């Protein structure tokens, strides 16, 4: 089976924070799972190197937008690498290949009549003497009355036109802008109302409920055509006469990156990208809730307009992650930055906490106390303890080797069942429940170790002891295999210790434990002082 997985494109205007990672990490676990199943996987993403946020940052720092994009693109790749993201291709929207492909698509849609010219009213700042990009316009959302920027309300998720905002202000100078007429290009999104509804009805059982609700709301209100050109300095040049002084609006640029990066991957690796865009392929789009309409409405409309039959069939859209009970705010520096995290903490400890605490159905919270407790309790106290005490026992009493024994039937049954159960949950994007199910079995195997009392039976009934230890080795081998999509580092370490070559999504039956290498601690205990230190760092950064 061919499986395409698209991770949302972070803006290359600042460092990643934990909210970005919690939204994107499910994509990597899903990709790793399907690879273990033996499926053909293409997992892509990239840095969004266009758009107003980058121009704003460049102006503040007195450098070029290109320098800002280069800096953060490199930092993103470093962070994703440290967290073991397994992208098949990670690109950027200012790549020349991407630019040409986007321009070709715009020409194609224009010639089909799906992109058309329109006289529109736009926000113009007399003080700055320029039409304002959407993100330079701030005001009050017409729907929920919250503060919003020009193109989207973060509070209610509405896609907006800046002219809809009341009490508008220019973000650059603070003055009240006026309204002027301008000519722009528009994408005929309204023509795809039925297409989007049919796609939703066909796939809603494979989407997160927030994506279903959000999309149904837009369909109920009726889809509106959207501008694809803007009077901005940063972006892809519009390839159509009379509009060559304008740039491609970033929303169309970024979502088309899923196609362009698929093509680029295929060219670089001498492969075919078309198989991932056929109707019988599976596609996943993984992102935060603020990106829902771009993936559930705009992307499938563009795909249909271009001529693809494969639209959007699976959406994994997370809710928000808060920090110590408060909304993450990059402007107030109330955030935990990923470059700091990956330097100081174990990648699997981070992956575990982000996945077990994922905001899959409702907002969840990151707290340093819970992170430390999670590492020391579940990872070290349950999983690490099971692995360590079992393997230390084998080294001490069996001269590093246990290659046969009778496996406890209840343990064997629960392990075998776990592959089907966890597989179904991963495919549905329910990573949190999948991980919880595995750790329930880890706790049950720990209990089995305790009740088997091998430290006694090794002296009184060696065969019984060998069977119980062999059962634990069987369980550990399979738990490492099951956890590999979630916790790749520790899983591969265990497989190396036990000389396991099995990499498929199926139970390992014939276990041969021959510990020829030294066994180390799987997870380090975090000192409780970390909580106080990190909480104090947060307070200092916001002052």
Short mmCIF file of C-alpha atoms in Angstrom, two decimals:
data_model
loop_
_atom_site.label_atom_id
_atom_site.label_comp_id
_atom_site.label_asym_id
_atom_site.label_seq_id
_atom_site.Cartn_x
_atom_site.Cartn_y
_atom_site.Cartn_z
CA UNK A 1 0.00 0.00 0.00
CA UNK A 2 1.16 3.57 -0.73
CA UNK A 3 0.90 5.97 2.21
CA UNK A 4 1.48 9.71 1.91
CA UNK A 5 1.98 11.69 5.13
CA UNK A 6 2.19 15.48 5.07
CA UNK A 7 3.34 17.40 8.12
CA UNK A 8 2.37 21.07 8.39
CA UNK A 9 4.98 23.63 7.34
CA UNK A 10 6.33 25.78 10.20
CA UNK A 11 7.03 29.44 9.44
CA UNK A 12 10.79 30.08 9.32
CA UNK A 13 10.44 33.28 11.34
CA UNK A 14 11.36 32.01 14.81
CA UNK A 15 12.28 28.94 16.82
CA UNK A 16 9.94 25.99 17.19
CA UNK A 17 8.14 25.70 20.52
CA UNK A 18 6.49 22.70 22.16
CA UNK A 19 3.12 23.49 20.58
CA UNK A 20 4.60 22.89 17.14
CA UNK A 21 6.12 19.55 18.11
CA UNK A 22 3.02 18.18 19.81
CA UNK A 23 1.04 18.87 16.62
CA UNK A 24 3.62 17.38 14.22
CA UNK A 25 4.99 14.37 16.13
CA UNK A 26 2.02 12.05 15.38
CA UNK A 27 3.03 12.18 11.71
CA UNK A 28 6.39 10.59 12.47
CA UNK A 29 4.88 7.79 14.59
CA UNK A 30 2.37 7.05 11.82
CA UNK A 31 5.12 7.01 9.17
CA UNK A 32 7.30 4.65 11.23
CA UNK A 33 4.36 2.33 11.85
CA UNK A 34 3.45 1.99 8.17
CA UNK A 35 7.09 1.37 7.26
CA UNK A 36 7.18 -1.46 9.82
CA UNK A 37 4.06 -2.88 8.18
CA UNK A 38 6.02 -3.01 4.92
CA UNK A 39 4.00 -0.29 3.19
CA UNK A 40 5.44 2.25 0.76
CA UNK A 41 5.64 5.52 2.70
CA UNK A 42 6.35 9.09 1.60
CA UNK A 43 6.56 11.49 4.55
CA UNK A 44 7.20 15.12 3.61
CA UNK A 45 7.20 18.60 5.07
CA UNK A 46 9.30 21.73 4.92
CA UNK A 47 9.92 25.25 6.13
CA UNK A 48 7.54 27.98 5.01
CA UNK A 49 10.05 30.62 3.94
CA UNK A 50 7.56 33.17 2.62
CA UNK A 51 4.93 35.31 4.29
CA UNK A 52 4.78 38.42 6.36
CA UNK A 53 6.07 36.97 9.68
CA UNK A 54 9.50 36.47 8.09
CA UNK A 55 9.53 40.02 6.69
CA UNK A 56 8.62 41.36 10.13
CA UNK A 57 11.44 39.43 11.83
CA UNK A 58 13.95 40.49 9.17
CA UNK A 59 13.01 44.15 9.59
CA UNK A 60 13.33 43.92 13.38
CA UNK A 61 16.79 42.32 13.16
CA UNK A 62 18.05 44.48 10.31
CA UNK A 63 18.80 41.55 8.01
CA UNK A 64 17.32 40.13 4.82
CA UNK A 65 14.31 37.78 4.83
CA UNK A 66 16.55 35.16 3.19
CA UNK A 67 18.95 35.26 6.14
CA UNK A 68 16.05 34.75 8.57
CA UNK A 69 14.66 31.85 6.51
CA UNK A 70 18.09 30.20 6.27
CA UNK A 71 18.69 30.53 10.00
CA UNK A 72 15.43 28.97 11.10
CA UNK A 73 15.26 26.37 8.37
CA UNK A 74 18.63 25.05 9.60
CA UNK A 75 17.43 25.19 13.19
CA UNK A 76 14.20 23.34 12.33
CA UNK A 77 16.12 20.55 10.60
CA UNK A 78 18.44 20.26 13.61
CA UNK A 79 15.50 20.00 16.03
CA UNK A 80 13.58 17.48 13.92
CA UNK A 81 16.73 15.39 13.58
CA UNK A 82 17.37 15.43 17.35
CA UNK A 83 13.76 14.34 17.95
CA UNK A 84 14.16 11.52 15.40
CA UNK A 85 11.62 12.75 12.86
CA UNK A 86 11.99 10.46 9.86
CA UNK A 87 10.96 12.74 7.00
CA UNK A 88 11.63 11.26 3.58
CA UNK A 89 11.94 14.80 2.29
CA UNK A 90 12.08 18.10 4.15
CA UNK A 91 12.13 21.08 1.81
CA UNK A 92 11.48 24.81 1.80
CA UNK A 93 9.08 27.04 -0.09
CA UNK A 94 11.78 29.32 -1.49
CA UNK A 95 13.29 26.37 -3.35
CA UNK A 96 13.48 27.16 -7.08
CA UNK A 97 11.79 23.89 -8.06
CA UNK A 98 8.87 24.64 -5.74
CA UNK A 99 8.53 28.17 -7.14
CA UNK A 100 8.34 26.98 -10.76
CA UNK A 101 5.86 24.21 -9.91
CA UNK A 102 3.58 26.64 -8.06
CA UNK A 103 3.70 29.08 -10.96
CA UNK A 104 2.82 26.28 -13.38
CA UNK A 105 -0.17 25.32 -11.23
CA UNK A 106 -1.38 28.95 -11.07
CA UNK A 107 -1.15 29.25 -14.84
CA UNK A 108 -3.06 26.00 -15.23
CA UNK A 109 -5.86 27.09 -12.88
CA UNK A 110 -6.00 30.53 -14.52
CA UNK A 111 -6.38 29.00 -17.99
CA UNK A 112 -9.19 26.78 -16.64
CA UNK A 113 -11.04 29.83 -15.32
CA UNK A 114 -10.57 28.76 -11.70
CA UNK A 115 -8.39 31.80 -11.02
CA UNK A 116 -9.82 35.14 -12.12
CA UNK A 117 -9.22 38.88 -11.82
CA UNK A 118 -11.21 40.95 -9.38
CA UNK A 119 -11.32 44.57 -8.24
CA UNK A 120 -11.21 44.53 -4.44
CA UNK A 121 -10.99 46.88 -1.52
CA UNK A 122 -7.77 46.50 0.44
CA UNK A 123 -6.31 47.99 3.57
CA UNK A 124 -3.85 50.80 2.84
CA UNK A 125 -1.68 52.62 5.39
CA UNK A 126 -1.13 56.27 4.48
CA UNK A 127 1.69 56.58 7.00
CA UNK A 128 3.60 53.56 5.65
CA UNK A 129 2.48 54.37 2.08
CA UNK A 130 1.70 50.76 1.20
CA UNK A 131 -1.07 48.18 0.96
CA UNK A 132 -0.79 46.18 4.15
CA UNK A 133 -0.16 42.43 4.10
CA UNK A 134 -2.87 40.64 6.08
CA UNK A 135 -0.66 40.02 9.12
CA UNK A 136 0.15 43.74 9.30
CA UNK A 137 -3.53 44.42 9.98
CA UNK A 138 -4.90 43.89 13.47
CA UNK A 139 -8.43 44.41 14.71
CA UNK A 140 -11.55 42.81 16.16
CA UNK A 141 -12.87 39.55 14.71
CA UNK A 142 -16.42 39.98 13.31
CA UNK A 143 -17.42 36.52 14.55
CA UNK A 144 -16.16 36.18 18.12
CA UNK A 145 -15.13 39.80 18.87
CA UNK A 146 -11.61 38.73 19.91
CA UNK A 147 -8.40 40.43 18.83
CA UNK A 148 -7.37 38.99 15.48
CA UNK A 149 -4.89 39.48 12.68
CA UNK A 150 -5.91 40.07 9.09
CA UNK A 151 -6.15 36.59 7.64
CA UNK A 152 -7.33 34.39 10.52
CA UNK A 153 -8.73 34.58 14.03
CA UNK A 154 -6.73 32.34 16.36
CA UNK A 155 -9.54 32.35 18.89
CA UNK A 156 -12.41 30.99 16.76
CA UNK A 157 -10.46 29.72 13.74
CA UNK A 158 -12.31 31.87 11.19
CA UNK A 159 -10.58 32.63 7.90
CA UNK A 160 -10.83 36.36 7.44
CA UNK A 161 -10.30 39.16 4.99
CA UNK A 162 -8.64 42.15 6.73
CA UNK A 163 -11.47 44.40 5.60
CA UNK A 164 -13.85 42.39 7.82
CA UNK A 165 -12.01 43.48 10.98
CA UNK A 166 -13.32 46.39 13.00
CA UNK A 167 -11.06 48.87 14.83
CA UNK A 168 -8.29 48.12 12.35
CA UNK A 169 -4.73 49.19 13.09
CA UNK A 170 -1.47 48.99 11.17
CA UNK A 171 0.88 46.65 13.02
CA UNK A 172 3.89 48.57 11.67
CA UNK A 173 3.09 52.08 12.83
CA UNK A 174 -0.09 51.79 14.92
CA UNK A 175 -2.08 54.21 12.75
CA UNK A 176 -5.59 53.59 11.51
CA UNK A 177 -5.36 52.51 7.85
CA UNK A 178 -7.83 53.38 5.10
CA UNK A 179 -9.45 51.33 2.34
CA UNK A 180 -8.32 51.54 -1.31
CA UNK A 181 -9.23 49.67 -4.45
CA UNK A 182 -6.80 47.21 -5.99
CA UNK A 183 -6.90 44.45 -8.59
CA UNK A 184 -6.09 40.92 -7.39
CA UNK A 185 -6.36 37.33 -8.53
CA UNK A 186 -8.93 35.11 -6.83
CA UNK A 187 -9.31 31.33 -6.62
CA UNK A 188 -12.90 30.22 -7.27
CA UNK A 189 -13.21 28.25 -4.03
CA UNK A 190 -17.02 28.61 -4.05
CA UNK A 191 -17.20 26.30 -7.08
CA UNK A 192 -15.91 23.45 -4.93
CA UNK A 193 -18.64 23.53 -2.25
CA UNK A 194 -20.08 20.16 -3.36
CA UNK A 195 -16.62 18.62 -3.87
CA UNK A 196 -15.57 19.57 -0.34
CA UNK A 197 -18.84 18.33 1.14
CA UNK A 198 -18.59 14.99 -0.69
CA UNK A 199 -14.99 14.57 0.46
CA UNK A 200 -15.98 15.33 4.05
CA UNK A 201 -18.95 12.92 3.98
CA UNK A 202 -16.74 10.20 2.52
CA UNK A 203 -13.93 10.58 5.04
CA UNK A 204 -15.33 12.18 8.21
CA UNK A 205 -14.92 8.95 10.20
CA UNK A 206 -11.16 9.21 9.48
CA UNK A 207 -10.84 12.85 10.58
CA UNK A 208 -10.46 14.26 14.05
CA UNK A 209 -13.74 15.65 15.33
CA UNK A 210 -12.38 19.23 15.39
CA UNK A 211 -11.64 18.96 11.65
CA UNK A 212 -15.16 17.66 10.97
CA UNK A 213 -16.83 20.39 13.01
CA UNK A 214 -14.66 23.15 11.59
CA UNK A 215 -15.25 22.07 7.99
CA UNK A 216 -19.00 21.61 8.47
CA UNK A 217 -19.19 25.17 9.81
CA UNK A 218 -17.51 26.61 6.71
CA UNK A 219 -19.73 24.56 4.41
CA UNK A 220 -22.85 25.68 6.28
CA UNK A 221 -21.80 29.32 5.90
CA UNK A 222 -20.94 28.74 2.22
CA UNK A 223 -17.44 28.78 0.75
CA UNK A 224 -16.12 32.12 -0.51
CA UNK A 225 -13.56 32.75 -3.22
CA UNK A 226 -10.13 33.68 -1.85
CA UNK A 227 -7.41 35.99 -3.09
CA UNK A 228 -4.28 34.21 -4.26
CA UNK A 229 -2.22 37.34 -4.98
CA UNK A 230 -0.95 39.99 -2.60
CA UNK A 231 0.96 43.29 -2.73
CA UNK A 232 3.89 42.05 -0.69
CA UNK A 233 7.65 41.92 -1.22
CA UNK A 234 8.32 38.33 -0.13
CA UNK A 235 6.94 35.35 -2.03
CA UNK A 236 6.65 33.68 -5.41
CA UNK A 237 6.09 36.00 -8.36
CA UNK A 238 2.65 35.77 -9.95
CA UNK A 239 3.30 34.41 -13.47
CA UNK A 240 0.37 36.23 -15.14
CA UNK A 241 0.59 39.47 -17.11
CA UNK A 242 -0.66 42.59 -15.26
CA UNK A 243 0.03 40.82 -11.94
CA UNK A 244 3.77 40.24 -12.15
CA UNK A 245 4.39 42.95 -9.56
CA UNK A 246 2.45 40.86 -7.02
CA UNK A 247 3.31 37.71 -5.06
CA UNK A 248 1.54 34.42 -4.48
CA UNK A 249 -0.42 34.50 -1.23
CA UNK A 250 1.32 32.23 1.27
CA UNK A 251 -1.70 29.98 1.91
CA UNK A 252 -1.67 28.61 -1.65
CA UNK A 253 2.12 28.46 -1.74
CA UNK A 254 2.48 26.28 1.37
CA UNK A 255 -0.30 23.71 0.81
CA UNK A 256 0.90 23.10 -2.74
CA UNK A 257 4.23 22.15 -1.18
CA UNK A 258 2.89 18.67 -0.50
CA UNK A 259 2.77 18.06 -4.24
CA UNK A 260 5.94 19.93 -5.16
CA UNK A 261 8.04 18.21 -2.49
CA UNK A 262 6.65 14.83 -3.53
CA UNK A 263 7.87 15.56 -7.05
CA UNK A 264 11.23 16.83 -5.81
CA UNK A 265 11.73 13.69 -3.69
CA UNK A 266 10.90 11.53 -6.70
CA UNK A 267 13.41 13.34 -8.93
CA UNK A 268 16.20 13.24 -6.32
CA UNK A 269 15.64 9.55 -5.58
CA UNK A 270 14.73 8.33 -9.07
CA UNK A 271 11.26 7.26 -7.86
CA UNK A 272 7.67 7.82 -8.87
CA UNK A 273 5.59 10.30 -6.91
CA UNK A 274 2.32 9.61 -8.77
CA UNK A 275 1.62 6.40 -6.86
CA UNK A 276 1.15 8.42 -3.66
CA UNK A 277 -1.51 10.60 -5.32
CA UNK A 278 -3.67 7.86 -6.80
CA UNK A 279 -7.11 7.09 -5.40
CA UNK A 280 -6.04 3.79 -3.84
CA UNK A 281 -3.28 5.47 -1.77
CA UNK A 282 -3.81 6.62 1.81
CA UNK A 283 -3.04 10.24 2.70
CA UNK A 284 -2.55 11.76 6.15
CA UNK A 285 -2.28 15.47 6.96
CA UNK A 286 -0.90 16.19 10.41
CA UNK A 287 -1.14 19.66 11.96
CA UNK A 288 -2.66 21.85 14.69
CA UNK A 289 -6.31 22.92 14.76
CA UNK A 290 -5.47 26.39 13.39
CA UNK A 291 -4.45 24.74 10.11
CA UNK A 292 -7.66 22.74 9.62
CA UNK A 293 -9.39 24.84 6.89
CA UNK A 294 -6.22 24.95 4.80
CA UNK A 295 -6.14 21.13 4.72
CA UNK A 296 -9.83 20.22 4.80
CA UNK A 297 -11.10 22.88 2.37
CA UNK A 298 -8.42 24.73 0.43
CA UNK A 299 -6.06 21.81 -0.31
CA UNK A 300 -8.72 19.41 -1.64
CA UNK A 301 -10.21 22.22 -3.77
CA UNK A 302 -6.79 22.92 -5.29
CA UNK A 303 -6.14 19.22 -5.86
CA UNK A 304 -9.50 18.82 -7.60
CA UNK A 305 -8.88 21.93 -9.67
CA UNK A 306 -5.49 20.64 -10.80
CA UNK A 307 -7.07 17.33 -11.78
CA UNK A 308 -6.08 14.94 -8.99
CA UNK A 309 -8.66 12.35 -8.00
CA UNK A 310 -6.89 11.80 -4.69
CA UNK A 311 -8.05 14.50 -2.28
CA UNK A 312 -7.70 14.48 1.52
CA UNK A 313 -8.83 11.33 3.30
CA UNK A 314 -7.24 11.42 6.79
CA UNK A 315 -6.72 14.47 9.00
CA UNK A 316 -4.87 14.31 12.33
CA UNK A 317 -5.46 17.78 13.79
CA UNK A 318 -4.49 18.36 17.41
CA UNK A 319 -6.07 20.76 19.84
CA UNK A 320 -3.90 23.33 21.64
CA UNK A 321 -1.12 22.68 24.13
CA UNK A 322 -0.92 25.09 27.05
CA UNK A 323 2.14 25.72 29.20
CA UNK A 324 1.86 25.55 32.98
CA UNK A 325 -1.87 26.19 32.62
CA UNK A 326 -1.51 29.28 30.41
CA UNK A 327 -1.75 29.80 26.65
CA UNK A 328 1.62 29.69 24.89
CA UNK A 329 2.59 33.22 23.82
CA UNK A 330 5.69 33.73 21.69
CA UNK A 331 5.37 37.52 21.91
CA UNK A 332 5.47 37.35 25.72
CA UNK A 333 8.16 34.63 25.61
CA UNK A 334 5.81 32.28 27.47
CA UNK A 335 7.02 29.20 25.66
CA UNK A 336 9.40 26.28 25.95
CA UNK A 337 11.68 26.42 22.94
CA UNK A 338 12.58 23.20 21.19
CA UNK A 339 16.30 23.99 20.61
CA UNK A 340 16.70 24.20 24.40
CA UNK A 341 14.74 21.00 24.98
CA UNK A 342 16.69 18.83 22.56
CA UNK A 343 20.01 19.95 24.06
CA UNK A 344 19.03 19.06 27.61
CA UNK A 345 16.68 16.06 27.49
CA UNK A 346 16.48 12.54 26.10
CA UNK A 347 14.61 12.43 22.76
CA UNK A 348 12.45 9.45 23.78
CA UNK A 349 11.54 11.12 27.08
CA UNK A 350 10.33 14.12 25.10
CA UNK A 351 8.53 12.02 22.48
CA UNK A 352 6.84 9.95 25.17
CA UNK A 353 5.57 12.97 27.07
CA UNK A 354 4.33 14.77 23.96
CA UNK A 355 2.47 11.66 22.75
CA UNK A 356 1.06 10.42 26.06
CA UNK A 357 -0.01 13.98 26.87
CA UNK A 358 -1.15 14.84 23.35
CA UNK A 359 -4.13 17.20 22.89
CA UNK A 360 -5.89 14.75 20.59
CA UNK A 361 -9.46 15.49 21.66
CA UNK A 362 -9.09 18.46 24.00
CA UNK A 363 -6.42 20.94 25.03
CA UNK A 364 -3.69 19.51 27.22
CA UNK A 365 -0.99 21.09 29.33
CA UNK A 366 2.79 20.89 29.47
CA UNK A 367 4.18 21.31 32.98
CA UNK A 368 7.73 20.68 34.07
CA UNK A 369 6.48 18.77 37.11
CA UNK A 370 4.47 16.37 34.95
CA UNK A 371 7.32 15.97 32.48
CA UNK A 372 9.76 14.97 35.23
CA UNK A 373 7.18 12.68 36.86
CA UNK A 374 6.42 11.09 33.48
CA UNK A 375 10.08 10.36 32.82
CA UNK A 376 10.81 9.04 36.31
CA UNK A 377 7.52 7.19 36.76
CA UNK A 378 6.36 5.57 33.53
CA UNK A 379 9.49 5.51 31.40
CA UNK A 380 12.10 4.77 34.05
CA UNK A 381 9.96 3.27 36.83
CA UNK A 382 7.82 0.99 34.67
CA UNK A 383 9.44 0.35 31.27
CA UNK A 384 13.10 0.98 32.10
CA UNK A 385 12.80 -0.96 35.33
CA UNK A 386 11.30 -4.02 33.59
CA UNK A 387 14.07 -4.06 30.99
CA UNK A 388 16.89 -3.39 33.44
CA UNK A 389 15.98 -5.90 36.12
CA UNK A 390 15.26 -8.65 33.61
CA UNK A 391 18.51 -8.25 31.69
CA UNK A 392 20.59 -7.77 34.84
CA UNK A 393 19.07 -11.02 36.15
CA UNK A 394 20.06 -12.84 32.95
CA UNK A 395 23.61 -11.54 33.25
CA UNK A 396 23.90 -12.45 36.92
CA UNK A 397 22.26 -15.88 37.01
CA UNK A 398 22.32 -17.23 33.45
CA UNK A 399 25.71 -16.09 32.18
CA UNK A 400 24.14 -13.64 29.69
CA UNK A 401 22.09 -16.27 27.89
CA UNK A 402 18.46 -17.47 27.96
CA UNK A 403 17.54 -19.02 24.61
CA UNK A 404 14.62 -21.28 25.42
CA UNK A 405 11.75 -21.56 27.79
CA UNK A 406 7.99 -21.79 28.02
CA UNK A 407 6.18 -18.49 27.52
CA UNK A 408 3.31 -17.67 29.86
CA UNK A 409 0.12 -18.02 27.79
CA UNK A 410 -1.62 -14.96 29.25
CA UNK A 411 1.37 -12.74 28.48
CA UNK A 412 1.70 -14.21 25.00
CA UNK A 413 -1.99 -13.64 24.28
CA UNK A 414 -1.89 -10.02 25.47
CA UNK A 415 1.21 -9.28 23.38
CA UNK A 416 -0.25 -10.80 20.21
CA UNK A 417 -3.50 -8.87 20.69
CA UNK A 418 -1.54 -5.68 21.21
CA UNK A 419 -0.25 -5.59 17.62
CA UNK A 420 -3.77 -5.49 16.19
CA UNK A 421 -5.10 -3.10 18.83
CA UNK A 422 -2.23 -0.62 18.62
CA UNK A 423 -2.12 -0.81 14.82
CA UNK A 424 -5.80 0.14 14.51
CA UNK A 425 -5.33 3.02 16.96
CA UNK A 426 -2.28 4.39 15.13
CA UNK A 427 -4.09 4.26 11.79
CA UNK A 428 -6.92 6.29 13.33
CA UNK A 429 -4.44 8.83 14.67
CA UNK A 430 -5.16 7.88 18.29
CA UNK A 431 -1.50 7.77 19.33
CA UNK A 432 -2.16 8.63 22.94
CA UNK A 433 -4.51 5.69 23.53
CA UNK A 434 -2.17 3.39 21.59
CA UNK A 435 0.73 4.30 23.86
CA UNK A 436 -1.43 3.92 26.96
CA UNK A 437 -2.39 0.39 25.82
CA UNK A 438 1.26 -0.61 25.47
CA UNK A 439 2.11 0.73 28.91
CA UNK A 440 -0.79 -1.16 30.46
CA UNK A 441 0.88 -4.34 29.23
CA UNK A 442 4.27 -3.11 30.52
CA UNK A 443 2.73 -2.74 33.97
CA UNK A 444 1.17 -6.21 33.73
CA UNK A 445 4.54 -7.77 32.81
CA UNK A 446 6.16 -5.97 35.75
CA UNK A 447 3.49 -7.48 37.97
CA UNK A 448 4.17 -10.91 36.42
CA UNK A 449 7.89 -10.51 37.24
CA UNK A 450 7.02 -9.65 40.85
CA UNK A 451 4.61 -12.55 41.35
CA UNK A 452 7.00 -15.01 39.68
CA UNK A 453 9.69 -14.17 42.27
CA UNK A 454 12.64 -15.28 40.11
CA UNK A 455 15.10 -14.23 42.82
CA UNK A 456 13.64 -17.13 44.86
CA UNK A 457 12.86 -19.68 42.14
CA UNK A 458 16.38 -19.43 40.72
CA UNK A 459 17.46 -21.31 43.87
CA UNK A 460 14.38 -23.47 44.38
CA UNK A 461 12.99 -24.29 40.92
CA UNK A 462 15.37 -23.35 38.11
CA UNK A 463 13.04 -24.46 35.30
CA UNK A 464 10.23 -22.29 36.62
CA UNK A 465 12.65 -19.39 36.96
CA UNK A 466 13.94 -19.83 33.40
CA UNK A 467 10.39 -19.88 32.04
CA UNK A 468 9.42 -16.70 33.83
CA UNK A 469 12.59 -14.87 32.72
CA UNK A 470 12.16 -16.17 29.16
CA UNK A 471 8.58 -14.84 29.23
CA UNK A 472 9.88 -11.42 30.29
CA UNK A 473 12.50 -11.49 27.52
CA UNK A 474 9.73 -12.36 25.03
CA UNK A 475 7.63 -9.47 26.34
CA UNK A 476 10.51 -6.97 26.29
CA UNK A 477 11.46 -7.94 22.72
CA UNK A 478 7.92 -7.35 21.51
CA UNK A 479 7.36 -4.23 23.58
CA UNK A 480 10.47 -2.69 22.02
CA UNK A 481 9.10 -3.63 18.59
CA UNK A 482 5.68 -2.15 19.40
CA UNK A 483 7.20 1.02 20.82
CA UNK A 484 9.56 1.65 17.91
CA UNK A 485 7.21 4.11 16.12
CA UNK A 486 6.90 6.08 19.36
CA UNK A 487 10.30 5.66 21.04
CA UNK A 488 12.82 4.77 18.32
CA UNK A 489 16.04 5.34 20.29
CA UNK A 490 15.29 3.10 23.26
CA UNK A 491 13.64 0.48 21.06
CA UNK A 492 16.68 0.16 18.82
CA UNK A 493 18.95 0.02 21.87
CA UNK A 494 17.00 -2.95 23.29
CA UNK A 495 16.98 -4.67 19.91
CA UNK A 496 20.74 -4.26 19.72
CA UNK A 497 21.21 -5.70 23.21
CA UNK A 498 19.05 -8.71 22.37
CA UNK A 499 20.42 -9.10 18.81
CA UNK A 500 16.92 -8.74 17.34
CA UNK A 501 16.79 -8.31 13.56
CA UNK A 502 12.99 -8.47 13.38
CA UNK A 503 11.61 -5.12 12.14
CA UNK A 504 8.09 -6.04 11.01
CA UNK A 505 4.79 -5.17 12.66
CA UNK A 506 4.27 -8.71 13.96
CA UNK A 507 5.10 -10.55 17.14
CA UNK A 508 8.57 -11.95 17.70
CA UNK A 509 8.04 -15.58 18.66
CA UNK A 510 11.49 -17.18 18.75
CA UNK A 511 13.47 -15.11 21.21
CA UNK A 512 17.14 -15.80 21.72
CA UNK A 513 18.67 -13.72 24.49
CA UNK A 514 22.45 -13.63 24.28
CA UNK A 515 23.73 -10.49 25.97
CA UNK A 516 27.17 -10.15 24.45
CA UNK A 517 27.35 -6.39 25.05
CA UNK A 518 27.16 -4.23 28.16
CA UNK A 519 23.72 -3.16 29.32
CA UNK A 520 23.23 0.49 30.24
CA UNK A 521 20.41 2.37 31.92
CA UNK A 522 17.58 2.84 29.39
CA UNK A 523 16.35 6.14 30.86
CA UNK A 524 18.16 8.46 33.25
CA UNK A 525 16.32 9.69 36.33
CA UNK A 526 15.65 13.43 36.26
CA UNK A 527 16.44 15.27 39.47
CA UNK A 528 13.39 16.95 40.98
CA UNK A 529 15.44 20.15 41.07
CA UNK A 530 14.88 20.33 37.31
CA UNK A 531 11.28 21.40 37.98
CA UNK A 532 12.28 24.39 40.06
CA UNK A 533 15.07 25.40 37.68
CA UNK A 534 12.92 25.24 34.55
CA UNK A 535 9.97 26.97 36.19
CA UNK A 536 12.30 29.76 37.29
CA UNK A 537 13.73 30.01 33.75
CA UNK A 538 10.20 30.54 32.43
CA UNK A 539 9.58 33.37 34.89
CA UNK A 540 12.89 35.04 34.07
CA UNK A 541 12.25 34.92 30.31
CA UNK A 542 8.86 36.62 30.65
CA UNK A 543 10.11 39.46 32.86
#
